[in-house]
Short mmCIF file of C-alpha atoms in Angstrom, two decimals:
data_model
loop_
_atom_site.label_atom_id
_atom_site.label_comp_id
_atom_site.label_asym_id
_atom_site.label_seq_id
_atom_site.Cartn_x
_atom_site.Cartn_y
_atom_site.Cartn_z
CA UNK A 1 133.12 -191.87 -123.33
CA UNK A 2 134.20 -195.50 -122.75
CA UNK A 3 132.91 -198.11 -125.17
CA UNK A 4 131.10 -199.97 -122.37
CA UNK A 5 128.98 -196.90 -121.64
CA UNK A 6 127.81 -196.73 -125.24
CA UNK A 7 126.80 -200.38 -125.15
CA UNK A 8 124.83 -199.88 -121.93
CA UNK A 9 122.89 -197.03 -123.51
CA UNK A 10 121.98 -199.18 -126.52
CA UNK A 11 120.57 -201.87 -124.22
CA UNK A 12 118.09 -199.48 -122.62
CA UNK A 13 114.45 -200.47 -123.14
CA UNK A 14 112.74 -198.54 -125.92
CA UNK A 15 110.79 -195.41 -124.98
CA UNK A 16 107.92 -196.65 -127.11
CA UNK A 17 105.38 -199.04 -125.62
CA UNK A 18 104.57 -200.57 -129.01
CA UNK A 19 106.41 -203.80 -128.15
CA UNK A 20 103.72 -204.47 -125.51
CA UNK A 21 100.84 -204.58 -128.00
CA UNK A 22 101.47 -208.21 -128.94
CA UNK A 23 100.63 -209.28 -125.38
CA UNK A 24 97.21 -207.61 -125.35
CA UNK A 25 93.86 -209.37 -125.68
CA UNK A 26 91.34 -208.35 -128.33
CA UNK A 27 89.39 -206.45 -125.66
CA UNK A 28 92.55 -204.65 -124.49
CA UNK A 29 93.30 -203.70 -128.10
CA UNK A 30 89.69 -202.66 -128.69
CA UNK A 31 89.79 -200.27 -125.73
CA UNK A 32 93.20 -198.91 -126.75
CA UNK A 33 92.03 -198.32 -130.33
CA UNK A 34 88.80 -196.69 -129.12
CA UNK A 35 90.80 -194.34 -126.89
CA UNK A 36 93.32 -193.56 -129.65
CA UNK A 37 90.49 -192.84 -132.12
CA UNK A 38 89.10 -190.19 -129.77
CA UNK A 39 92.26 -188.14 -130.27
CA UNK A 40 91.15 -187.77 -133.90
CA UNK A 41 87.34 -187.90 -133.83
CA UNK A 42 86.80 -185.87 -130.64
CA UNK A 43 89.83 -183.59 -131.15
CA UNK A 44 91.08 -184.27 -127.64
CA UNK A 45 94.37 -185.59 -126.37
CA UNK A 46 92.91 -186.75 -123.06
CA UNK A 47 90.29 -189.44 -122.55
CA UNK A 48 88.61 -191.22 -119.69
CA UNK A 49 87.18 -194.71 -119.43
CA UNK A 50 83.60 -193.53 -120.02
CA UNK A 51 84.56 -191.82 -123.30
CA UNK A 52 86.60 -194.80 -124.51
CA UNK A 53 83.89 -197.31 -123.55
CA UNK A 54 81.24 -195.26 -125.39
CA UNK A 55 83.45 -195.21 -128.50
CA UNK A 56 84.06 -198.96 -128.17
CA UNK A 57 80.33 -199.69 -127.77
CA UNK A 58 79.53 -197.47 -130.76
CA UNK A 59 82.12 -199.23 -132.93
CA UNK A 60 80.83 -202.65 -131.85
CA UNK A 61 77.26 -201.62 -132.60
CA UNK A 62 78.26 -200.51 -136.12
CA UNK A 63 80.17 -203.76 -136.59
CA UNK A 64 77.16 -205.83 -135.59
CA UNK A 65 74.94 -203.96 -138.06
CA UNK A 66 77.51 -204.48 -140.85
CA UNK A 67 77.86 -208.16 -139.97
CA UNK A 68 74.10 -208.67 -139.92
CA UNK A 69 73.79 -206.97 -143.29
CA UNK A 70 76.41 -209.29 -144.72
CA UNK A 71 74.74 -212.37 -143.22
CA UNK A 72 77.74 -213.02 -141.00
CA UNK A 73 75.79 -213.48 -137.76
CA UNK A 74 74.62 -216.90 -138.89
CA UNK A 75 78.20 -217.84 -139.70
CA UNK A 76 79.58 -216.92 -136.28
CA UNK A 77 80.58 -213.40 -137.29
CA UNK A 78 78.71 -211.80 -134.40
CA UNK A 79 81.06 -209.85 -132.19
CA UNK A 80 80.59 -209.80 -128.44
CA UNK A 81 80.18 -206.44 -126.73
CA UNK A 82 81.90 -206.70 -123.35
CA UNK A 83 80.25 -205.07 -120.36
CA UNK A 84 81.63 -202.02 -118.56
CA UNK A 85 83.06 -204.09 -115.71
CA UNK A 86 85.11 -206.35 -117.97
CA UNK A 87 86.14 -203.42 -120.17
CA UNK A 88 87.18 -201.56 -117.01
CA UNK A 89 89.58 -204.38 -116.16
CA UNK A 90 91.07 -204.09 -119.66
CA UNK A 91 91.37 -200.30 -119.20
CA UNK A 92 93.22 -200.78 -115.92
CA UNK A 93 95.56 -203.27 -117.63
CA UNK A 94 96.38 -200.66 -120.30
CA UNK A 95 97.16 -198.16 -117.54
CA UNK A 96 99.31 -200.65 -115.62
CA UNK A 97 101.36 -201.31 -118.78
CA UNK A 98 101.90 -197.59 -119.31
CA UNK A 99 99.89 -197.47 -122.54
CA UNK A 100 97.63 -194.98 -120.78
CA UNK A 101 99.39 -192.20 -118.89
CA UNK A 102 97.60 -190.06 -116.27
CA UNK A 103 96.86 -186.65 -117.79
CA UNK A 104 97.31 -184.80 -114.49
CA UNK A 105 100.38 -185.32 -112.33
CA UNK A 106 99.63 -186.54 -108.83
CA UNK A 107 96.18 -187.84 -109.75
CA UNK A 108 94.47 -189.99 -107.14
CA UNK A 109 93.93 -193.69 -107.63
CA UNK A 110 90.67 -194.92 -109.02
CA UNK A 111 88.39 -196.18 -106.27
CA UNK A 112 85.46 -197.98 -107.84
CA UNK A 113 84.00 -197.50 -111.30
CA UNK A 114 83.07 -193.85 -110.59
CA UNK A 115 86.75 -192.99 -110.25
CA UNK A 116 87.58 -195.04 -113.30
CA UNK A 117 85.03 -193.14 -115.38
CA UNK A 118 86.32 -189.73 -114.34
CA UNK A 119 90.14 -189.96 -114.38
CA UNK A 120 91.66 -188.45 -117.51
CA UNK A 121 94.42 -190.22 -119.45
CA UNK A 122 96.67 -189.68 -122.45
CA UNK A 123 97.11 -192.58 -124.85
CA UNK A 124 100.84 -193.31 -125.22
CA UNK A 125 100.56 -194.69 -128.77
CA UNK A 126 99.08 -193.09 -131.87
CA UNK A 127 96.24 -194.80 -133.72
CA UNK A 128 98.33 -195.26 -136.87
CA UNK A 129 101.11 -196.98 -134.89
CA UNK A 130 98.88 -199.79 -133.61
CA UNK A 131 98.34 -201.85 -136.81
CA UNK A 132 102.03 -201.47 -137.66
CA UNK A 133 103.05 -202.91 -134.28
CA UNK A 134 100.69 -205.88 -133.92
CA UNK A 135 98.66 -208.19 -136.18
CA UNK A 136 95.02 -207.18 -135.78
CA UNK A 137 91.87 -209.02 -136.79
CA UNK A 138 89.88 -207.53 -139.68
CA UNK A 139 87.49 -205.62 -137.42
CA UNK A 140 90.20 -203.94 -135.34
CA UNK A 141 92.18 -203.13 -138.50
CA UNK A 142 89.11 -201.41 -139.92
CA UNK A 143 88.71 -199.37 -136.73
CA UNK A 144 92.26 -198.09 -137.20
CA UNK A 145 91.73 -197.23 -140.89
CA UNK A 146 88.18 -195.92 -141.07
CA UNK A 147 87.74 -192.79 -139.00
#
């Protein structure tokens, strides 16, 4: 094999999508972590938006209770729970970046929120890979550690 061919192979983009995590917003990361957690807590390798949003909302609810107990709400420690519409936009961004892969080949596009809720996806990164690939805030780090 010529030396130039070897060099071309080494310049291929990585198979992993971990390099994309640094470009994600906190909401994008929250939805990705929620979906990745479901692989462990729900013993499933496929998720849909509704499942991931429920996990996200549950995690945020627990965080708010913990923050209130620690007196952090008065210090600006209250975390915002984003609505389904805004979270749906984040979910679609994760899919467009390839961090979510359609579980069924040839799946139809998502028309409206009903389609978004129903379509099944596989998360292309493992939960334990996320904090190693991007600097997370304390809350998101905890979501990755505490299952």
